[in-house]
mmCIF file of C-alpha atoms and ligand atoms in Angstrom:
data_model
loop_
_atom_site.group_PDB
_atom_site.id
_atom_site.type_symbol
_atom_site.label_atom_id
_atom_site.label_comp_id
_atom_site.label_asym_id
_atom_site.label_seq_id
_atom_site.Cartn_x
_atom_site.Cartn_y
_atom_site.Cartn_z
ATOM 1 C CA MET A 1 -11.114 18.487 8.514
ATOM 2 C CA SER A 2 -8.405 15.444 9.090
ATOM 3 C CA PHE A 3 -8.458 11.837 7.574
ATOM 4 C CA ILE A 4 -9.896 10.756 11.324
ATOM 5 C CA GLU A 5 -11.286 12.938 13.478
ATOM 6 C CA LEU A 6 -12.105 11.958 16.998
ATOM 7 C CA LYS A 7 -14.274 14.166 19.168
ATOM 8 C CA ASN A 8 -14.529 14.198 23.061
ATOM 9 C CA ILE A 9 -15.641 10.125 23.229
ATOM 10 C CA ASN A 10 -16.089 8.382 26.555
ATOM 11 C CA LYS A 11 -16.253 5.093 26.492
ATOM 12 C CA SER A 12 -16.302 3.385 30.237
ATOM 13 C CA PHE A 13 -17.538 -0.237 31.056
ATOM 14 C CA GLY A 14 -19.148 -2.108 34.010
ATOM 15 C CA LYS A 15 -22.154 -0.841 35.493
ATOM 16 C CA LYS A 16 -21.985 1.214 38.758
ATOM 17 C CA ASN A 17 -19.415 0.424 41.794
ATOM 18 C CA SER A 18 -17.860 -2.151 39.005
ATOM 19 C CA LYS A 19 -17.923 0.413 36.463
ATOM 20 C CA VAL A 20 -14.601 2.039 34.194
ATOM 21 C CA ASP A 21 -14.200 5.138 32.385
ATOM 22 C CA VAL A 22 -11.299 3.466 29.851
ATOM 23 C CA LEU A 23 -11.825 6.770 26.996
ATOM 24 C CA GLU A 24 -12.453 10.433 28.321
ATOM 25 C CA ASP A 25 -12.820 13.663 26.542
ATOM 26 C CA LEU A 26 -10.639 11.918 23.639
ATOM 27 C CA ASN A 27 -10.202 14.072 21.057
ATOM 28 C CA LEU A 28 -7.583 13.153 17.769
ATOM 29 C CA SER A 29 -7.213 14.040 14.359
ATOM 30 C CA ILE A 30 -5.489 11.832 12.052
ATOM 31 C CA GLU A 31 -4.118 12.773 8.524
ATOM 32 C CA LYS A 32 -4.765 10.606 5.051
ATOM 33 C CA GLY A 33 -1.236 8.764 5.556
ATOM 34 C CA GLU A 34 -0.090 9.647 8.501
ATOM 35 C CA LEU A 35 1.999 6.722 10.572
ATOM 36 C CA VAL A 36 1.261 7.221 14.329
ATOM 37 C CA ALA A 37 1.835 5.164 17.200
ATOM 38 C CA ILE A 38 -0.317 5.143 20.635
ATOM 39 C CA MET A 39 0.748 4.081 23.185
ATOM 40 C CA GLY A 40 0.520 4.236 26.545
ATOM 41 C CA LYS A 41 0.304 1.589 30.405
ATOM 42 C CA SER A 42 -1.780 -1.453 30.460
ATOM 43 C CA GLY A 43 -5.148 -0.786 30.551
ATOM 44 C CA SER A 44 -5.517 2.683 29.319
ATOM 45 C CA GLY A 45 -7.731 2.170 26.406
ATOM 46 C CA LYS A 46 -5.927 1.422 23.924
ATOM 47 C CA THR A 47 -6.594 -2.277 22.059
ATOM 48 C CA THR A 48 -10.127 -0.093 23.328
ATOM 49 C CA LEU A 49 -9.370 3.230 21.072
ATOM 50 C CA LEU A 50 -8.668 1.090 18.369
ATOM 51 C CA ASN A 51 -11.770 -1.050 17.782
ATOM 52 C CA ILE A 52 -13.525 2.132 17.845
ATOM 53 C CA LEU A 53 -11.588 3.694 14.928
ATOM 54 C CA ALA A 54 -12.185 -0.291 12.835
ATOM 55 C CA GLY A 55 -15.879 -0.216 14.283
ATOM 56 C CA ILE A 56 -16.167 -3.539 16.588
ATOM 57 C CA ASP A 57 -17.611 -1.149 19.125
ATOM 58 C CA THR A 58 -18.737 2.172 19.382
ATOM 59 C CA PRO A 59 -18.467 5.005 22.334
ATOM 60 C CA ASP A 60 -21.175 5.769 24.737
ATOM 61 C CA SER A 61 -20.362 8.887 23.089
ATOM 62 C CA GLY A 62 -19.045 12.019 21.522
ATOM 63 C CA GLU A 63 -18.151 11.310 17.935
ATOM 64 C CA TYR A 64 -16.289 9.922 15.131
ATOM 65 C CA LEU A 65 -15.398 11.035 12.060
ATOM 66 C CA PHE A 66 -14.602 8.922 9.864
ATOM 67 C CA ASP A 67 -13.060 10.741 5.792
ATOM 68 C CA GLU A 68 -15.268 13.258 6.941
ATOM 69 C CA LYS A 69 -18.715 11.035 7.620
ATOM 70 C CA PRO A 70 -19.476 10.636 11.041
ATOM 71 C CA MET A 71 -19.390 6.442 11.718
ATOM 72 C CA LYS A 72 -23.197 4.869 11.886
ATOM 73 C CA ILE A 73 -22.792 1.340 14.082
ATOM 74 C CA ARG A 74 -26.168 0.692 13.924
ATOM 75 C CA ASN A 75 -24.726 -3.517 14.029
ATOM 76 C CA ALA A 76 -22.723 -5.979 13.160
ATOM 77 C CA ALA A 77 -23.183 -6.319 10.088
ATOM 78 C CA ASP A 78 -23.001 -1.877 9.480
ATOM 79 C CA GLY A 79 -18.953 -3.317 10.949
ATOM 80 C CA VAL A 80 -18.492 -5.709 8.905
ATOM 81 C CA LYS A 81 -19.044 -4.123 6.174
ATOM 82 C CA PHE A 82 -16.964 -0.881 7.220
ATOM 83 C CA ARG A 83 -14.165 -3.042 7.601
ATOM 84 C CA ARG A 84 -14.558 -5.015 4.121
ATOM 85 C CA ASN A 85 -14.441 -1.504 3.163
ATOM 86 C CA ASN A 86 -11.369 0.734 4.476
ATOM 87 C CA ILE A 87 -9.903 -1.153 7.557
ATOM 88 C CA GLY A 88 -7.237 -3.610 7.919
ATOM 89 C CA ILE A 89 -6.230 -5.401 10.798
ATOM 90 C CA VAL A 90 -2.719 -6.764 12.420
ATOM 91 C CA LEU A 91 -2.323 -8.466 15.792
ATOM 92 C CA GLN A 92 -0.309 -9.418 18.033
ATOM 93 C CA HIS A 93 -0.579 -13.155 18.073
ATOM 94 C CA PHE A 94 -0.653 -13.476 14.180
ATOM 95 C CA ALA A 95 -4.129 -15.140 14.011
ATOM 96 C CA LEU A 96 -3.634 -16.895 10.504
ATOM 97 C CA ILE A 97 -5.574 -20.105 10.269
ATOM 98 C CA ASN A 98 -3.448 -23.195 11.161
ATOM 99 C CA ASP A 99 -4.345 -25.845 8.302
ATOM 100 C CA PHE A 100 -4.150 -23.138 5.494
ATOM 101 C CA THR A 101 -1.640 -22.083 3.244
ATOM 102 C CA VAL A 102 0.279 -18.377 3.269
ATOM 103 C CA SER A 103 -1.581 -17.583 -0.371
ATOM 104 C CA GLU A 104 -4.947 -19.208 1.631
ATOM 105 C CA ASN A 105 -5.143 -17.038 4.774
ATOM 106 C CA ILE A 106 -3.772 -14.319 2.581
ATOM 107 C CA GLU A 107 -7.068 -14.508 0.413
ATOM 108 C CA VAL A 108 -9.242 -14.606 3.605
ATOM 109 C CA GLY A 109 -9.216 -11.141 3.295
ATOM 110 C CA LEU A 110 -10.232 -11.249 0.337
ATOM 111 C CA TRP A 111 -13.826 -12.937 0.756
ATOM 112 C CA GLU A 112 -16.647 -10.639 -0.018
ATOM 113 C CA SER A 113 -14.801 -8.795 -1.740
ATOM 114 C CA GLY A 114 -16.253 -9.363 -4.554
ATOM 115 C CA LEU A 115 -13.182 -9.792 -6.636
ATOM 116 C CA SER A 116 -12.814 -12.074 -10.010
ATOM 117 C CA ILE A 117 -10.660 -15.233 -9.042
ATOM 118 C CA VAL A 118 -7.929 -13.865 -11.886
ATOM 119 C CA GLU A 119 -8.188 -10.388 -9.878
ATOM 120 C CA LYS A 120 -7.706 -12.461 -6.106
ATOM 121 C CA ASN A 121 -5.201 -14.075 -7.891
ATOM 122 C CA LYS A 122 -3.517 -11.614 -8.992
ATOM 123 C CA ARG A 123 -3.590 -9.733 -6.267
ATOM 124 C CA ILE A 124 -2.510 -12.854 -3.692
ATOM 125 C CA ILE A 125 0.939 -12.966 -6.750
ATOM 126 C CA GLU A 126 1.550 -8.928 -5.754
ATOM 127 C CA VAL A 127 0.910 -8.859 -2.226
ATOM 128 C CA MET A 128 3.301 -11.693 -1.386
ATOM 129 C CA GLU A 129 5.698 -10.396 -3.716
ATOM 130 C CA GLN A 130 5.645 -6.756 -1.998
ATOM 131 C CA LEU A 131 5.882 -8.530 1.420
ATOM 132 C CA GLN A 132 8.676 -11.172 0.259
ATOM 133 C CA ILE A 133 6.577 -13.701 0.544
ATOM 134 C CA SER A 134 6.707 -15.979 -3.094
ATOM 135 C CA ASP A 135 8.505 -17.807 -1.211
ATOM 136 C CA LEU A 136 6.294 -19.790 1.100
ATOM 137 C CA LYS A 137 2.950 -19.204 -0.374
ATOM 138 C CA ASP A 138 2.356 -23.546 0.143
ATOM 139 C CA LYS A 139 3.499 -23.344 3.274
ATOM 140 C CA TYR A 140 1.024 -23.933 6.523
ATOM 141 C CA PRO A 141 1.960 -21.283 9.080
ATOM 142 C CA GLY A 142 3.576 -24.025 11.885
ATOM 143 C CA LYS A 143 6.272 -23.702 9.618
ATOM 144 C CA LEU A 144 6.459 -20.352 9.572
ATOM 145 C CA SER A 145 8.570 -18.168 11.860
ATOM 146 C CA GLY A 146 6.622 -15.113 13.898
ATOM 147 C CA GLY A 147 8.872 -12.314 11.670
ATOM 148 C CA GLU A 148 7.161 -14.830 8.772
ATOM 149 C CA LYS A 149 3.811 -15.503 9.870
ATOM 150 C CA GLN A 150 3.309 -11.742 10.768
ATOM 151 C CA ARG A 151 3.976 -11.158 7.080
ATOM 152 C CA VAL A 152 1.230 -13.471 6.258
ATOM 153 C CA ALA A 153 -1.193 -11.616 8.480
ATOM 154 C CA ILE A 154 -0.539 -7.899 6.875
ATOM 155 C CA GLY A 155 -0.464 -9.394 3.684
ATOM 156 C CA ARG A 156 -4.675 -10.101 3.949
ATOM 157 C CA ALA A 157 -4.747 -7.514 7.256
ATOM 158 C CA ILE A 158 -4.111 -5.558 3.010
ATOM 159 C CA ILE A 159 -5.448 -6.807 0.173
ATOM 160 C CA CYS A 160 -8.497 -5.851 0.168
ATOM 161 C CA ARG A 161 -5.884 -2.470 -0.305
ATOM 162 C CA PRO A 162 -7.248 -0.779 2.919
ATOM 163 C CA SER A 163 -7.382 2.894 3.515
ATOM 164 C CA LEU A 164 -6.714 2.554 7.104
ATOM 165 C CA LEU A 165 -4.344 -0.106 8.827
ATOM 166 C CA LEU A 166 -4.562 -0.722 12.298
ATOM 167 C CA ALA A 167 -2.058 -3.109 14.452
ATOM 168 C CA ASP A 168 -2.178 -3.688 18.109
ATOM 169 C CA GLU A 169 0.995 -4.812 19.330
ATOM 170 C CA PRO A 170 2.172 -5.952 15.771
ATOM 171 C CA THR A 171 5.847 -6.439 17.184
ATOM 172 C CA GLY A 172 4.793 -7.250 20.767
ATOM 173 C CA SER A 173 5.548 -11.329 19.906
ATOM 174 C CA LEU A 174 8.878 -10.845 18.318
ATOM 175 C CA ASP A 175 12.981 -11.167 18.811
ATOM 176 C CA SER A 176 14.358 -7.199 17.775
ATOM 177 C CA SER A 177 15.420 -8.346 14.504
ATOM 178 C CA THR A 178 12.058 -9.587 13.255
ATOM 179 C CA GLU A 179 10.795 -6.642 14.668
ATOM 180 C CA GLU A 180 12.746 -4.479 12.453
ATOM 181 C CA ASN A 181 11.985 -5.940 9.822
ATOM 182 C CA ILE A 182 8.060 -5.762 10.719
ATOM 183 C CA ILE A 183 8.769 -1.523 11.241
ATOM 184 C CA LYS A 184 10.121 -1.524 7.902
ATOM 185 C CA ILE A 185 7.123 -3.230 6.096
ATOM 186 C CA ILE A 186 4.645 -0.866 8.186
ATOM 187 C CA GLN A 187 6.650 1.979 6.807
ATOM 188 C CA ASP A 188 6.840 0.468 3.139
ATOM 189 C CA LEU A 189 2.488 0.602 2.876
ATOM 190 C CA ASN A 190 2.321 3.576 4.552
ATOM 191 C CA LYS A 191 4.963 5.051 2.007
ATOM 192 C CA THR A 192 4.710 2.972 -0.757
ATOM 193 C CA ASN A 193 0.826 1.930 -0.947
ATOM 194 C CA GLY A 194 0.041 5.486 1.229
ATOM 195 C CA THR A 195 -2.101 3.662 4.417
ATOM 196 C CA THR A 196 -2.823 5.492 7.122
ATOM 197 C CA VAL A 197 -1.066 3.748 9.029
ATOM 198 C CA ILE A 198 -1.621 2.711 13.625
ATOM 199 C CA VAL A 199 -0.030 0.923 15.288
ATOM 200 C CA VAL A 200 -0.177 0.479 19.080
ATOM 201 C CA THR A 201 2.972 -0.235 20.895
ATOM 202 C CA HIS A 202 5.133 -0.766 24.180
ATOM 203 C CA ASP A 203 7.815 0.224 22.584
ATOM 204 C CA ASP A 204 10.158 3.393 22.033
ATOM 205 C CA GLU A 205 11.791 1.902 18.693
ATOM 206 C CA VAL A 206 8.578 0.882 16.803
ATOM 207 C CA ALA A 207 7.636 4.826 18.257
ATOM 208 C CA LYS A 208 10.086 5.833 16.538
ATOM 209 C CA SER A 209 9.521 4.385 13.578
ATOM 210 C CA CYS A 210 6.252 6.295 13.346
ATOM 211 C CA MET A 211 6.132 10.156 12.468
ATOM 212 C CA ARG A 212 4.519 10.595 15.545
ATOM 213 C CA THR A 213 2.973 9.265 18.751
ATOM 214 C CA ILE A 214 -0.150 10.007 20.534
ATOM 215 C CA HIS A 215 -0.391 8.616 24.453
ATOM 216 C CA LEU A 216 -2.757 7.177 26.620
ATOM 217 C CA GLU A 217 -3.156 8.543 29.907
ATOM 218 C CA LYS A 218 -4.660 5.825 31.809
ATOM 219 C CA HIS A 219 -7.896 7.181 34.169
HETATM 220 N N1 ATP B 1 -15.480 -5.417 26.866
HETATM 221 C C1 ATP B 1 -15.186 -5.569 27.831
HETATM 222 N N2 ATP B 1 -15.463 -6.328 29.467
HETATM 223 C C2 ATP B 1 -15.723 -5.157 30.421
HETATM 224 N N3 ATP B 1 -14.057 -4.206 30.272
HETATM 225 C C3 ATP B 1 -12.756 -4.025 29.859
HETATM 226 C C4 ATP B 1 -13.142 -4.863 28.362
HETATM 227 N N4 ATP B 1 -12.403 -4.596 27.686
HETATM 228 C C5 ATP B 1 -11.448 -3.089 27.058
HETATM 229 N N5 ATP B 1 -12.050 -4.094 29.550
HETATM 230 C C6 ATP B 1 -11.731 -2.881 30.066
HETATM 231 O O1 ATP B 1 -10.626 -1.450 29.644
HETATM 232 C C7 ATP B 1 -9.750 -1.334 30.726
HETATM 233 C C8 ATP B 1 -9.063 -0.788 28.901
HETATM 234 O O2 ATP B 1 -8.589 -2.095 28.362
HETATM 235 P P1 ATP B 1 -7.799 -1.979 26.497
HETATM 236 O O3 ATP B 1 -7.781 -3.819 26.470
HETATM 237 O O4 ATP B 1 -8.401 -1.137 26.248
HETATM 238 O O5 ATP B 1 -6.419 -1.863 26.937
HETATM 239 P P2 ATP B 1 -5.036 -1.819 26.118
HETATM 240 O O6 ATP B 1 -4.585 -0.401 27.171
HETATM 241 O O7 ATP B 1 -5.676 -2.720 25.397
HETATM 242 O O8 ATP B 1 -4.062 -3.048 27.620
HETATM 243 P P3 ATP B 1 -3.212 -4.180 26.736
HETATM 244 O O9 ATP B 1 -1.388 -2.829 26.883
HETATM 245 O O10 ATP B 1 -2.052 -4.344 27.940
HETATM 246 O O11 ATP B 1 -3.731 -4.539 26.231
HETATM 247 C C9 ATP B 1 -9.025 -2.573 31.066
HETATM 248 O O12 ATP B 1 -9.431 -2.141 32.283
HETATM 249 C C10 ATP B 1 -10.193 -3.587 30.727
HETATM 250 O O13 ATP B 1 -9.820 -4.450 31.884
HETATM 251 MG MG1 MG B 2 -4.151 -3.845 24.106
#
């Protein structure tokens, strides 16, 4: 069985006349250690799909198996717990906290982890080294470039050592040389840390850097 299995997933928004069927009978399998791109037109349901995978949203029908276990998200707290233990999320616009430094922003990913301060600090140092942002540790987001901000956001996402990293257009706000750097970092996390990664992208270069591409159709 695959690490992630979606079987006949349906998701729509709205009611009656204004109903939009976003995902229709979607089937998907992703193996542990894969680096997968998701492409599709605007409105084809890419973010909706990531939200379902992250337990932020639930499908109307169908089955979602994560690591061979059926997902059971009954309320918001279940989703928070699931993400805390399993998922890292990276977004296009970084979503950093402006009055936190780089290291404090990364530490956000360890809130409620239950780790000791010593262990937290050790991990923060390790992650900053891996992402080559140690020099920036006391800087505030307002003083960082887009690529630097995204590396901090990736640090926050991976510090809890998630088995699945979900990235929604992570290079969407970056120029092409910075994009290349972020792609390399994502590839390195996939290879070195063994993290399974799903990247939503509109960019062919990003998709080419992945092992395979899943195309969503617009309904
Ligand atoms: N919470 C919601 N309530 C109502 N409609 C929604 C909601 N979330 C998404 N939609 C609709 O579902 C469709 C798919 O949205 P989604 O954000 O998943 O698309 P996307 O593929 O990520 O697009 P983009 O490339 O523009 O980010 C759109 O028509 C959108 O308007
Ligand atoms: Mg989207």
